[in-house]
Structures are given as structure tokens and as C-alpha cells.
XYZ file of C-alpha atoms in Angstrom:
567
model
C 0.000 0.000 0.000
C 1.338 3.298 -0.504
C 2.366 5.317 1.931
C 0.099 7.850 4.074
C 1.189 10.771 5.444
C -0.754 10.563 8.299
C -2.879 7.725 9.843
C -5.342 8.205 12.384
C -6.528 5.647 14.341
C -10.131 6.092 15.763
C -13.057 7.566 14.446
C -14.321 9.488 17.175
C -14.668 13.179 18.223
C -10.833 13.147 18.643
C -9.577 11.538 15.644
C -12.315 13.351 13.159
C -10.964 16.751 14.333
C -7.792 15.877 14.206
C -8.064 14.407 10.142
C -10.191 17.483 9.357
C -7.734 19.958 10.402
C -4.941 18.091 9.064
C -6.368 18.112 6.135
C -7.460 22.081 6.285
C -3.815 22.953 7.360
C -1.825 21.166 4.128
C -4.897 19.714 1.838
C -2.130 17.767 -0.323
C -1.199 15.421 2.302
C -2.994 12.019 2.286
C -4.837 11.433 5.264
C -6.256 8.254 6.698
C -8.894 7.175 9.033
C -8.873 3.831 10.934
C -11.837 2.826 12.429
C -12.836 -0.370 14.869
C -16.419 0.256 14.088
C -18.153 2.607 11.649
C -17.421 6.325 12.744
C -20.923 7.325 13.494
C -20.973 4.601 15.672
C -17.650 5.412 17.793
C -18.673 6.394 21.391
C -18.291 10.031 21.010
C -21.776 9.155 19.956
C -23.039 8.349 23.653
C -21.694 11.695 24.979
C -24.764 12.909 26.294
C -24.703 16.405 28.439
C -22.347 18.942 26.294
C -18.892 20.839 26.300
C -17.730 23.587 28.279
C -16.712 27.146 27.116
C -16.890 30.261 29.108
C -19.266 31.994 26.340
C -21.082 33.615 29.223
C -24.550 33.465 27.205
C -25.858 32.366 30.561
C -23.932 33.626 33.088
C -23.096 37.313 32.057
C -19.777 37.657 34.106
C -18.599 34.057 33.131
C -14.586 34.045 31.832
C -12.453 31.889 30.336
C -9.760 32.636 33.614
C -12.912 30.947 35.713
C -13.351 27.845 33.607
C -9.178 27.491 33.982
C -10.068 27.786 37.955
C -12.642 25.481 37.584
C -10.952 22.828 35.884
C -7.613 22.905 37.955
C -9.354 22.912 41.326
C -11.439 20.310 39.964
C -8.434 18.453 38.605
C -7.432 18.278 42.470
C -4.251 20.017 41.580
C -3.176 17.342 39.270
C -3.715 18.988 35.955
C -0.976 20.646 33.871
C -1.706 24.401 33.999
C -0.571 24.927 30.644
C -2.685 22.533 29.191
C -5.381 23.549 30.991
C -4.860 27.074 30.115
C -4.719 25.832 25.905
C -7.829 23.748 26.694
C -10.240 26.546 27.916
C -9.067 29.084 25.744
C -9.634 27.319 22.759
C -13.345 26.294 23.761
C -15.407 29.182 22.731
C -13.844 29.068 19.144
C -14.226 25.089 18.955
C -17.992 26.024 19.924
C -18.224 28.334 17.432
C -16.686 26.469 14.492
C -18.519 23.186 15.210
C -21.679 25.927 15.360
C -20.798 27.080 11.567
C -19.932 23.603 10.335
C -23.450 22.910 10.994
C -23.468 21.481 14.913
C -27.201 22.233 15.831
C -26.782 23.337 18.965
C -29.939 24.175 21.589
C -30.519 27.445 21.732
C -31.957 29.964 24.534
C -34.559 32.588 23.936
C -32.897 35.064 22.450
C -31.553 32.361 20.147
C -27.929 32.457 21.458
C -26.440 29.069 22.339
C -27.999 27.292 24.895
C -25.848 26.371 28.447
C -26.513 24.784 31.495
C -24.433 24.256 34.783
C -22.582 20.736 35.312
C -20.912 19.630 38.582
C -17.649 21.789 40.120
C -18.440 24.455 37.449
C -18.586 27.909 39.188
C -21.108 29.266 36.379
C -23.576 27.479 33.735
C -21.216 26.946 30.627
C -22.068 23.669 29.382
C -23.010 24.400 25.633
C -25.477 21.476 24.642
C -27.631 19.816 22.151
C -30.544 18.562 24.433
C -29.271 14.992 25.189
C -27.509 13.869 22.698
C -24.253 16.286 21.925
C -21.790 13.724 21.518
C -24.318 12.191 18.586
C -24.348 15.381 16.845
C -21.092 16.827 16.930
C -20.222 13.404 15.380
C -21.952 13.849 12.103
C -20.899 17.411 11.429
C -17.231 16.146 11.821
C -17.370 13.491 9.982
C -19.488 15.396 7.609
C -16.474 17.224 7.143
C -14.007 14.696 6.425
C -15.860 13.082 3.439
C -16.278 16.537 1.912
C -12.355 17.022 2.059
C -11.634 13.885 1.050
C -10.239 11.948 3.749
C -9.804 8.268 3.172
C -11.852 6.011 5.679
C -11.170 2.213 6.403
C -14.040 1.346 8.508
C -14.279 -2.068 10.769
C -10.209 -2.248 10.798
C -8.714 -3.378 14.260
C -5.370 -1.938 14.821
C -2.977 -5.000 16.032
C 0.357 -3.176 16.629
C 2.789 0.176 15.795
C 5.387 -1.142 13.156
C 8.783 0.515 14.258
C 12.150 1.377 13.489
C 14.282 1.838 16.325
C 13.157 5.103 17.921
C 10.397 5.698 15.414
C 7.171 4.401 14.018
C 7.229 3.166 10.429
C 3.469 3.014 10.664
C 0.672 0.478 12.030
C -0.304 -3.193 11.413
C -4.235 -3.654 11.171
C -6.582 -6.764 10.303
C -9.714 -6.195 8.016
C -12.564 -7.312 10.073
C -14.569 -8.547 6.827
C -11.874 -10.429 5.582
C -9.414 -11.344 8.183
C -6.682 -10.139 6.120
C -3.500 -8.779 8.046
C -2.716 -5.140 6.332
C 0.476 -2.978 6.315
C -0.520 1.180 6.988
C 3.425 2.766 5.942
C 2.862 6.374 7.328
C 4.942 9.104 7.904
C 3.108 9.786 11.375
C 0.038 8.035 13.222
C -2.463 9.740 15.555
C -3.799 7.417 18.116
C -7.290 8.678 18.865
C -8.922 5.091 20.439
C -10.649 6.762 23.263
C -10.362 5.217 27.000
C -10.130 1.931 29.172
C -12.830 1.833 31.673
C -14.904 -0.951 30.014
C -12.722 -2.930 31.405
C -14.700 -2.820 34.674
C -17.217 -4.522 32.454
C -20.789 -4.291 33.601
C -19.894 -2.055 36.234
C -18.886 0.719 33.034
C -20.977 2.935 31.456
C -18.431 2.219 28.053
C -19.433 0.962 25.122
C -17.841 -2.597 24.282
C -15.461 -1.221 22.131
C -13.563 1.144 24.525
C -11.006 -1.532 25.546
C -7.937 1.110 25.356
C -6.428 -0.168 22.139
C -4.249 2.814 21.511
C -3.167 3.149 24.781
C -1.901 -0.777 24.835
C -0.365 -0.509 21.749
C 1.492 2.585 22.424
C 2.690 0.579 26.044
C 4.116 -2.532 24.167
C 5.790 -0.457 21.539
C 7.537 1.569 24.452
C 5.943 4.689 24.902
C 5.169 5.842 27.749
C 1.670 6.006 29.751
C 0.693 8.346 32.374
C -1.725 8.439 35.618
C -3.362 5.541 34.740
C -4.428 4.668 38.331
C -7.388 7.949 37.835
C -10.328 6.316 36.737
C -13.887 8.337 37.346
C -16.674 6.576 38.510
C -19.518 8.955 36.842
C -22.498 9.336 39.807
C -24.820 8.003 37.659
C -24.989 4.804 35.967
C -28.361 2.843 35.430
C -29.061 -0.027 38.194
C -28.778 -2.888 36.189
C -26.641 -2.055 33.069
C -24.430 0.719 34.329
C -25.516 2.563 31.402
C -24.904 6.191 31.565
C -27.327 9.127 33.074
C -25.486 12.699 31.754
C -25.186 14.796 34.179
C -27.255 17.127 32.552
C -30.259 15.211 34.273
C -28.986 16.840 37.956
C -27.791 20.510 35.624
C -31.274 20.372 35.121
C -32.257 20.516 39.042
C -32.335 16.635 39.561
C -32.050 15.222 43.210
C -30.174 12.839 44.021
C -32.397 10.948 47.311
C -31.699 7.693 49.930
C -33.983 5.120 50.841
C -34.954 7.523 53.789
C -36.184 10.171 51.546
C -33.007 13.098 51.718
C -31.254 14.400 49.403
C -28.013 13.675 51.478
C -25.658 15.483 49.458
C -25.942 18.245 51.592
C -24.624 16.152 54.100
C -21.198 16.284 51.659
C -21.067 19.182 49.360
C -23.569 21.616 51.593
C -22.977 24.652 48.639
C -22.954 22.398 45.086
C -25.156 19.364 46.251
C -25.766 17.111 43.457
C -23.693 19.760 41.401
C -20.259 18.708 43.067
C -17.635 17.188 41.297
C -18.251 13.908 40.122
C -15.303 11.802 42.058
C -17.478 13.498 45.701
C -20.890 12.859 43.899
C -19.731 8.596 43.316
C -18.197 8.698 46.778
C -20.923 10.189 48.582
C -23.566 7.961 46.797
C -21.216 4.722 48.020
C -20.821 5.587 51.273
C -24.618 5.848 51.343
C -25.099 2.406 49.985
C -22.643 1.269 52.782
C -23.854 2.247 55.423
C -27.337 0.984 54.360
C -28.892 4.062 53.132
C -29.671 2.307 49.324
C -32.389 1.016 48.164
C -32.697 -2.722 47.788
C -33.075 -4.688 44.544
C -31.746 -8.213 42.916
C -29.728 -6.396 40.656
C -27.596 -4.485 43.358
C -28.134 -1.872 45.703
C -28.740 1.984 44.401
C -30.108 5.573 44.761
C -32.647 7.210 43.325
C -32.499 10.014 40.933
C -35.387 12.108 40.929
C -36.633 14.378 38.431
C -40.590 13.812 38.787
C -40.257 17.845 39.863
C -39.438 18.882 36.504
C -42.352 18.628 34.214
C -43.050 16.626 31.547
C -42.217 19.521 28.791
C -38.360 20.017 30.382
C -37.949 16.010 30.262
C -39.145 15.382 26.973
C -37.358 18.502 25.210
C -34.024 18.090 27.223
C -33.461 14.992 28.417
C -35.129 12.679 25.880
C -32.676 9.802 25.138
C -32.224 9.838 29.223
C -36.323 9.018 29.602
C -36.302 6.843 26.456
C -33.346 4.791 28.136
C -35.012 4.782 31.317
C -38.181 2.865 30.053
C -36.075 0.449 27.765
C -33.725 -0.359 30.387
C -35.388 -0.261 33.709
C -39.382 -0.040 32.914
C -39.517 3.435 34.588
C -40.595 6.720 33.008
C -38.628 9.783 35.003
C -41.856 11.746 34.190
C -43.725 9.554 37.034
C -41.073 8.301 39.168
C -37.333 8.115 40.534
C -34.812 6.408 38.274
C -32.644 3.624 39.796
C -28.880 4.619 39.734
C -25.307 3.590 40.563
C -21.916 5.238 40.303
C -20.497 3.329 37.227
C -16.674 3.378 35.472
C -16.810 6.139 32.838
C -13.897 7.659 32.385
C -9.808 7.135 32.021
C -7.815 10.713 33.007
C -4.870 8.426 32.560
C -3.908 7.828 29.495
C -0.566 8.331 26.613
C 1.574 10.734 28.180
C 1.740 13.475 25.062
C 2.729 17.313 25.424
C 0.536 20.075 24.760
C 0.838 19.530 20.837
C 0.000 15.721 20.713
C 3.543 14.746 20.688
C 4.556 11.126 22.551
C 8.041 10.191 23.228
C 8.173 8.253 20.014
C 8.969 10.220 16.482
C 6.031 10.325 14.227
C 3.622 9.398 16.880
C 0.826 11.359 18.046
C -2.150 10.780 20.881
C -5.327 13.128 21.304
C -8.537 12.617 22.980
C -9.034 9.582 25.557
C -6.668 7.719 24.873
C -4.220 10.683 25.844
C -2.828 12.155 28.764
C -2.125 15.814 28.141
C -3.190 16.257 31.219
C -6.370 18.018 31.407
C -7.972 16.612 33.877
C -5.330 15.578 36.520
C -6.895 13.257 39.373
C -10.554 14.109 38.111
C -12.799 15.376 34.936
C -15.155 18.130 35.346
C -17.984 17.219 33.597
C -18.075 18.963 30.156
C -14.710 18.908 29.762
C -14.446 15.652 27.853
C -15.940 16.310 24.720
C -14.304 19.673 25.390
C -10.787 18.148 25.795
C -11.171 15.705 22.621
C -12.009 18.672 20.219
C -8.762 21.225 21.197
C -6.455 18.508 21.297
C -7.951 16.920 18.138
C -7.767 20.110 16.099
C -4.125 20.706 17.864
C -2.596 17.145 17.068
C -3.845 17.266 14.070
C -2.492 20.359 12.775
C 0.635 19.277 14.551
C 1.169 16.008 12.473
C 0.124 17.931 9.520
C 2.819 20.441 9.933
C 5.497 17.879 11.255
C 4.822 14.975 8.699
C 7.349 15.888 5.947
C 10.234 15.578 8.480
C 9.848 11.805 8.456
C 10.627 9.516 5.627
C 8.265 6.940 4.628
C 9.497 3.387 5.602
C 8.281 0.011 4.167
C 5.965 -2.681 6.307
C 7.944 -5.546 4.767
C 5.993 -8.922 4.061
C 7.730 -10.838 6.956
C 6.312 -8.629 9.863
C 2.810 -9.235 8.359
C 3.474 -13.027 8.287
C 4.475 -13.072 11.700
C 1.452 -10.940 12.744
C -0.425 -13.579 10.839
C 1.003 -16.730 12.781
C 0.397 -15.024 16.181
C -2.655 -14.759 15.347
C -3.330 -18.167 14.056
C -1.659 -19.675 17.322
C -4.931 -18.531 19.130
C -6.937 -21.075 17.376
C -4.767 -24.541 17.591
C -6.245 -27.092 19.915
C -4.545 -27.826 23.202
C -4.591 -30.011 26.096
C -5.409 -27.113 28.722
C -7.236 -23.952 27.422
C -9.136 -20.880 28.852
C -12.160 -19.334 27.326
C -12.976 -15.450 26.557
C -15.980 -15.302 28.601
C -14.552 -16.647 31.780
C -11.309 -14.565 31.852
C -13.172 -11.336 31.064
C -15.886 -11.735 34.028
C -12.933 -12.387 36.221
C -10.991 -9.313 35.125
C -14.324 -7.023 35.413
C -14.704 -8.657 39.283
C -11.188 -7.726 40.745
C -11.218 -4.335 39.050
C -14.808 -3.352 40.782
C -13.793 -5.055 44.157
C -10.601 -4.379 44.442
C -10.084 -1.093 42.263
C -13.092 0.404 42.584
C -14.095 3.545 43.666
C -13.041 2.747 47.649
C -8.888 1.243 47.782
C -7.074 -0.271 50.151
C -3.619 -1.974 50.200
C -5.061 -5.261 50.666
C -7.698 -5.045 48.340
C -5.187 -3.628 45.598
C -2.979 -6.398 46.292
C -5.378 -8.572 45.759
C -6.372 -7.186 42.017
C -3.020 -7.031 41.408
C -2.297 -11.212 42.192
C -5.494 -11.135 40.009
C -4.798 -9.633 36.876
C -1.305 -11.277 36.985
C -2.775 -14.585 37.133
C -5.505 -13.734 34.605
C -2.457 -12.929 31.842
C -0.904 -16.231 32.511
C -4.388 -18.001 31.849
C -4.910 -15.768 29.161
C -1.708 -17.422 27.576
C -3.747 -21.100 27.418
C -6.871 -18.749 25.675
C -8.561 -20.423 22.843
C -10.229 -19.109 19.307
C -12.896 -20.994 18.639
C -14.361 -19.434 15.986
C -12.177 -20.047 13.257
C -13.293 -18.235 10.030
C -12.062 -14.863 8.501
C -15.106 -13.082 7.988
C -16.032 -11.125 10.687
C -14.478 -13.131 13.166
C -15.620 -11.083 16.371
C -14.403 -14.035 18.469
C -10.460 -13.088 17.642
C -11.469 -9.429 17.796
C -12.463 -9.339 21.588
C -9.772 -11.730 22.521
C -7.499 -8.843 21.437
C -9.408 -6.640 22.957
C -9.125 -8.484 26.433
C -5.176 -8.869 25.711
C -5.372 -4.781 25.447
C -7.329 -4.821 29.157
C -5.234 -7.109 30.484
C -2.148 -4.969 29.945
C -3.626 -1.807 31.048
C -5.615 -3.224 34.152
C -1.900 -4.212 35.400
C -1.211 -0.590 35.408
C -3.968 0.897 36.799
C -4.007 -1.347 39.874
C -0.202 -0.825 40.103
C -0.631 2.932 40.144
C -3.553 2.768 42.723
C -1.177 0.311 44.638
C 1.956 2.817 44.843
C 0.438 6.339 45.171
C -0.189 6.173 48.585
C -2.549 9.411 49.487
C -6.325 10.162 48.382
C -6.736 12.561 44.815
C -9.697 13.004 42.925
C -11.185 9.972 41.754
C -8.282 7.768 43.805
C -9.374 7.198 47.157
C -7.135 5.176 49.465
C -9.091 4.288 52.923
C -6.106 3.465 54.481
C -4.559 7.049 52.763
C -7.714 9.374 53.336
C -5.745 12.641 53.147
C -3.835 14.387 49.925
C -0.085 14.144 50.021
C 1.250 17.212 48.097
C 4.687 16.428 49.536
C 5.036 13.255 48.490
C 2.705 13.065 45.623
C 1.873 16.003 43.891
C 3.535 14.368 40.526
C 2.142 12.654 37.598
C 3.136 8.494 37.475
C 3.542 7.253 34.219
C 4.302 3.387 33.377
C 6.650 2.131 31.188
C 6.514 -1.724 29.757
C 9.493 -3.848 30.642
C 9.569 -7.921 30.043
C 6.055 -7.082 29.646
C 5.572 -5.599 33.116
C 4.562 -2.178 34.052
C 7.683 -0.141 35.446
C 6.421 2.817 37.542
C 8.352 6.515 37.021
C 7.217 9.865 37.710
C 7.436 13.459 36.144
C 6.593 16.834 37.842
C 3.171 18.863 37.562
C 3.599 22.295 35.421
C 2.246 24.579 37.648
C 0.952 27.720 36.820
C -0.748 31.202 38.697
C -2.483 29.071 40.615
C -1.357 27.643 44.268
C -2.089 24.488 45.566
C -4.838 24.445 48.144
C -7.508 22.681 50.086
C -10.501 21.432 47.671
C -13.295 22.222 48.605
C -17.364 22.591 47.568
């Protein structure tokens, strides 16, 4: 195949921005998409409640130097200042442009763009479109990418970075319709896979798919991950599926209410309530269920989230998909009565450790979105920020590998490395003595991780997941294929996926293991305060023998001081 200048794996929010304004900043280059599923169908798509920008439509006296506040002190002092300080600048012009590429954003009165306040924001600056933002800023960009000719190669699953020494040559990829094993020769890749938390399975609000590819082929190629122990356990997850409630449903005055009948978060964040950041909301709804506060039900213990208060007209024009999901999934309508949640794994702040520009420690490789760790978001994600986050380092990494990608010479794929790809692949399905099936090795892994790496840690506990996973990858060395076709063979496919898991669950269990304090999202019992002497500093993981070696790089500070967190 000949050579692409740039490659872009992923086609979500991230990667779309970043192959549109590649191809806006040089339109001769040759630009490629790689997709595990059809783009309109990558989980950008389930991004329900909006992105933030300080466009002070609402909130008259709203500025961008508040959202930076915002997103620091909500990053518990974790977040790179400089990044942070790129990220909210940029948001009212990536509102604006997704606005004149056709976004159709919801609109207030006087016909400006709509926003609405989201947890640990100090003003209303979530820009929306009702419930289902993700969805639509999906289609504009990829809208976009057909009409300047970006080449797409949809239902490919990225196997591994082909490299040279120091630098990538490009990616290896199987054809899920064929089973063919494909050479991609570029001059640069952008790895835009999105994040890792379905590998808490059932207890994720992830679609199957987000099984950190990109971050698990970056690790085994030798680049460097970062803060991968910060996983966010959104507040609100359906009962029974963990499927996700935005938290536009509480932005929207929702209450959050025990089996006693209080709305106890004033019993935790007395000034936001069910507006406070989402690692307090998760902690203060499983401390609840503890200490017997939940409500009962064979499906697990929950909370209610009540919206009966707003009226049928706010629930059906804002928060449709949430009421349509609510009937499919749990046979309630929030229009009548209290919808059964649960905190649930949503999101990975850890992540490929890039700089500002998209750049990872390896020439010719870039990382935006999800799957990267600029970092944004330090120890926890405002809400808002995500979609936020994926679209200014999308557009940034993109016109960075456009501007960079005539410094590398194409190299050749040869025909060997594809045959060996080939026969590893192959080795899954030969009979053996002893073997191990998918199914039984990913329930395990989904187990430890919400027992033992959940949203309450404890040496023992970690311990425990990390003897876990460790003995998980030595069954997962006896797996079996079964299925053992070409076409479509989505028995393979999720194997790799669980071999992607695998790796990164090591990692984030290590990483909860070693930082010994309580930040954001990571909350050690036997740890409970914040250790700014000891660990205010990122931890990034590097793969040795095919373990997880733990390092650790400063924070870039900024204007603002480190200081007690509170709401």
C-alpha cells in the first residue's frame, strides 16, 4: 500500500478533528482514518450532556480565567496548567466552528447558544444539544471529512505500531470482513482510540469497544503512559446495566435521594449538592449504599435520581434519550417516578503521556482525545470537559502532524512482519490439552477491578487485584479461538481486545497500589488525606519484560497555588 502521510486511528470526536484539520492545514497530504467500528458509531456518539466554554450566554460575568479555575481545582491540583490554560481558551472558538460547520446546537430565547451548569463548574457553561451532543457533533465532523476527502477504512482493528528503532514506520491492522493482516506505511500516526474503563465490564458505562487499544499498543511499543491509576466513577450509571445518566439530568435541578427520603448530598457538598464534582458525587452515593442508606433490589443496591419535579415539557425537550433509556432499560418513566442509579466506570484521566501539541516520546507518533494524557484533567474530569478536551487537542494534534509529517521519511511494512502478525494470530486457534475461554477470563478481570479497584482502595484489596490480573495474563496465555473463520471473526477481535485490558488493568491497579494518598477519583481508605509532599507528581508506566515499570514526572504549575478542595 502506498504510503500515508498521516494515519489516524479512531473515528471518534478526537480523531475526526484531528483528520479534518490536518487536512485544512496542508490539503495535499494524504490522510487516513482507521476505524474499529463505523465512525458514526464510535462512542463520542453516547456523549450525552455537552462541552464547556466560558461563552457567558448564561452567566453574564462568566470568563475563560474561571473555567481554567474550575478545571484545575477540579483536577485536584493534578492537571498541567498549561494545558489547561490551551484547553479553555480554545473552547469558545471550537464552539463556534462546530456551530458554523453545521453542529445544531440548543438554543436559549434570544436564540444564542444554549448552556446549562454541570458539577464543580462555578457558572452554567455547558453548551449542549438537548441529550444527545456527543451524537451530533459526530456527524458534522465526519461530515467534514468526506467533503475534504479523507480516506476512511471502517471495521479495521489496529494490532500493533510497526517501528524502526526510535520511530514508528506506521501500524499493522486486520480487516474485520476479511481477516486479512494489512500494512498502513505512514509518515506519522495519531492514536485517537478513546479510554479503558470498560474494562470494569458491567460495572462501566463504556461501550464494548472502549477496551484502550491505543493506549496498549502505544505501552508494548515503548511509549510511555501516564496516571493511569485515575479512573472516574460517573455518579450516575443505570441499576442494572451501568448505562450512563449525563449529568445534565442533575444541571437540570435533579435530586439525588436515599432510601430515607433526603437528598443527602448536603450532608457532603452543603454549597454544590448534586452539582459537586463527580469523584465526591460517586463517593458520597457509596458511602450511602454502605452504610445501608440504598435502596434494595436483585440487581444491586442503588439511589434514586429524581426528576418527577421537573415537568413533563423540560424532560421530553431536554433529556429525551435519558427518559427513552429509562423505560427500555429499567421499565420506569422519570416523568412519574425516581430512576434507579449507581456510580459506574466512565472515564480514564490516565492515558498516553503526550505534550501540549499531541507529541509522545516516540517520532512520528501522536495521541489526542481519551486515549491521551495531556493532562487536562489531573486526578478528576469536570464534567463537560471531555468532549471539550477531545475537540482542542484533536484540532491541535492534528495540525501538529500535519505540519510535522514531511520531516519523516516513509518506511516500508515488509511482508515478513505481516506473516508473523499472521502466525500469532493463528496460534490462538490450535487445539490444546489445557485452554481458557474469553468469557470466563473477562468476568474475572471485570470482578477484581470493581472489588478491588473500585471507587473505595485499600492496600489489601489492591494487592489482591493485582495477584489477580497477573494470574488472569498467565491463563490468558492457554486462551482459545474458537471461531475459526475470517469473515467477521468477532471471536479473535475481543480476545485482542481483552489482551489490550489485560495490559492496562496491570497498570492501573499498580498505580492505585503505589500512590499512597487520596486525589480526585483515587481514594485510598487506608490514605484518606492528599499528600502534596510526596505526591503532587504525575506516574507514568513504562513496559518492561512485559511488566509495568512505575516513574514519575513533575506537575507544570501555573498562577495558581495548591490548596484545600473544597465545595
Amino acid at each position: 500500500m502506498k504510503p500515508f502521510d498521516i494515519v489516524v486511528v479512531g473515528g471518534g470526536g478526537s480523531g475526526l478533528y484531528a483528520a479534518m484539520e490536518a487536512m485544512k492545514t496542508n490539503p495535499s497530504l494524504n490522510i487516513a482514518v482507521l476505524s474499529k467500528v463505523y465512525p458514526n458509531r464510535s462512542h463520542t456518539s453516547a456523549a450525552q450532556g455537552g462541552a464547556n466554554a466560558a461563552l457567558a450566554n448564561k452567566a453574564k460575568d462568566d470568563t475563560v480565567e474561571m473555567h481554567i479555575f474550575d478545571t484545575i481545582k477540579g483536577s485536584d491540583y493534578l492537571a498541567d496548567q498549561d494545558a489547561v490554560e490551551v484547553l479553555c481558551s480554545e473552547a469558545p472558538k471550537i464552539i463556534r466552528e462546530l456551530d458554523n460547520i453545521g453542529t445544531p446546537w440548543s438554543r436559549m430565547g434570544d436564540k444564542t447558544i444554549a448552556q446549562r451548569p454541570f458539577g464543580g463548574a462555578g457558572r452554567p457553561r455547558c453548551c449542549y444539544c438537548a441529550d444527545k451532543t456527543g451524537h451530533t457533533i459526530l456527524q458534522s465532523l465526519y461530515e467534514q471529512c468526506l467533503r475534504k476527502g479523507v480516506f476512511f477504512f471502517n471495521e479495521y482493528f489496529v494490532l500493533n505500531l510497526a517501528t524502526s528503532g526510535s520511530k514508528s514506520k506506521g501500524l499493522i491492522a486486520m480487516n474485520v470482513l476479511t481477516g486479512k493482516i494489512e500494512a498502513f506505511p505512514a509518515r506519522t500516526v495519531i492514536l485517537a482510540t478513546g479510554g479503558y474503563a470498560k474494562m470494569y465490564w458491567n460495572r462501566s458505562s463504556n461501550a464494548a469497544g472502549n477496551t484502550g487499544d491505543g493506549q496498549a499498543i502505544a505501552y508494548r511499543a515503548g511509549i510511555p503512559l501516564k496516571d493511569m491509576e485515575f479512573v472516574q466513577f460517573h455518579p450516575t450509571g443505570l441499576r442494572k446495566s451501568g448505562l450512563l445518566v449525563t449529568e445534565g439530568a442533575r444541571g437540570e435541578g435533579g435530586y439525588l435521594v436515599n432510601s430515607q427520603g433526603e437528598r443527602f448530598m448536603s450532608s457532603y457538598a452543603p454549597e454544590k449538592m448534586e452539582l459537586g464534582p463527580r469523584d465526591l458525587v460517586a463517593r458520597s452515593m457509596e458511602t450511602e449504599i454502605l452504610e445501608g442508606r440504598g435502596f434494595e433490589s436483585p440487581a444491586g443496591q442503588y439511589i434514586h435520581l429524581d426528576l418527577t419535579h421537573l415537568g413533563t415539557d423540560l424532560i421530553k425537550s431536554r433529556l429525551p434519550q435519558i427518559r427513552e433509556m429509562s423505560m427500555y432499560f429499567e421499565g420506569v418513566d422519570p416523568i412519574d417516578e425516581p430512576i434507579p442509579v449507581r456510580p459506574t466506570a466512565h472515564y480514564s484521566m490516565g492515558g498516553i503521556d503526550t505534550d501540549i501539541s499531541g507529541r509522545t516520546a516516540m517520532d512520528g507518533v501522536y495521541a489526542a482525545g481519551e486515549a491521551a494524557c495531556v493532562s487536562v484533567h489531573g486526578a478528576n474530569r469536570l464534567g463537560g470537559n471531555s468532549l471539550l478536551d477531545i475537540l482542542v487537542f484533536g484540532r491541535i494534534t492534528g495540525r501538529t502532524a500535519a505540519e510535522e509529517a514531511k520531516r519523516f521519511e516513509p518506511a516500508e511494512i515488509s511482508a515478513l512482519e505481516l506473516k508473523a502478525k499472521e502466525e500469532e494470530l493463528r496460534d490462538f486457534m490450535k487445539p490444546s490439552g489445557h485452554y481458557e475461554r474469553y468469557g470466563a477470563l473477562r468476568e474475572e478481570l471485570g470482578r477484581t477491578l470493581a472489588a478491588n479497584v473500585g471507587i473505595f482502595r485499600e492496600a489489601s484489596k489492591l494487592q489482591k487485584g493485582i495477584a489477580d490480573i497477573s494470574q488472569l495474563k498467565e491463563r490468558f496465555k492457554h486462551i482459545r479461538v474458537f471461531d475459526t473463520s475470517e469473515v467477521f471473526n468477532t471471536n479473535l477481535i475481543q480476545v485482542l481486545e481483552l489482551k489490550n485490558m489485560l495490559d492496562l488493568a496491570e497498570t492501573v491497579a499498580l498505580g492505585a497500589y503505589t500512590r499512597e494518598e487520596s486525589r480526585g477519583s483515587h481514594t485510598r481508605t487506608d490514605f484518606p488525606e492528599r499528600d502534596d509532599e510526596k505526591w503532587h507528581k504525575h506516574t507514568t508506566y513504562t513496559s518492561v519484560n512485559g511488566r509495568p515499570e512505575v516513574g514519575d514526572k513533575p506537575v507544570t504549575m501555573g498562577k495558581h497555588e495548591l490548596q484545600e478542595r473544597t465545595y
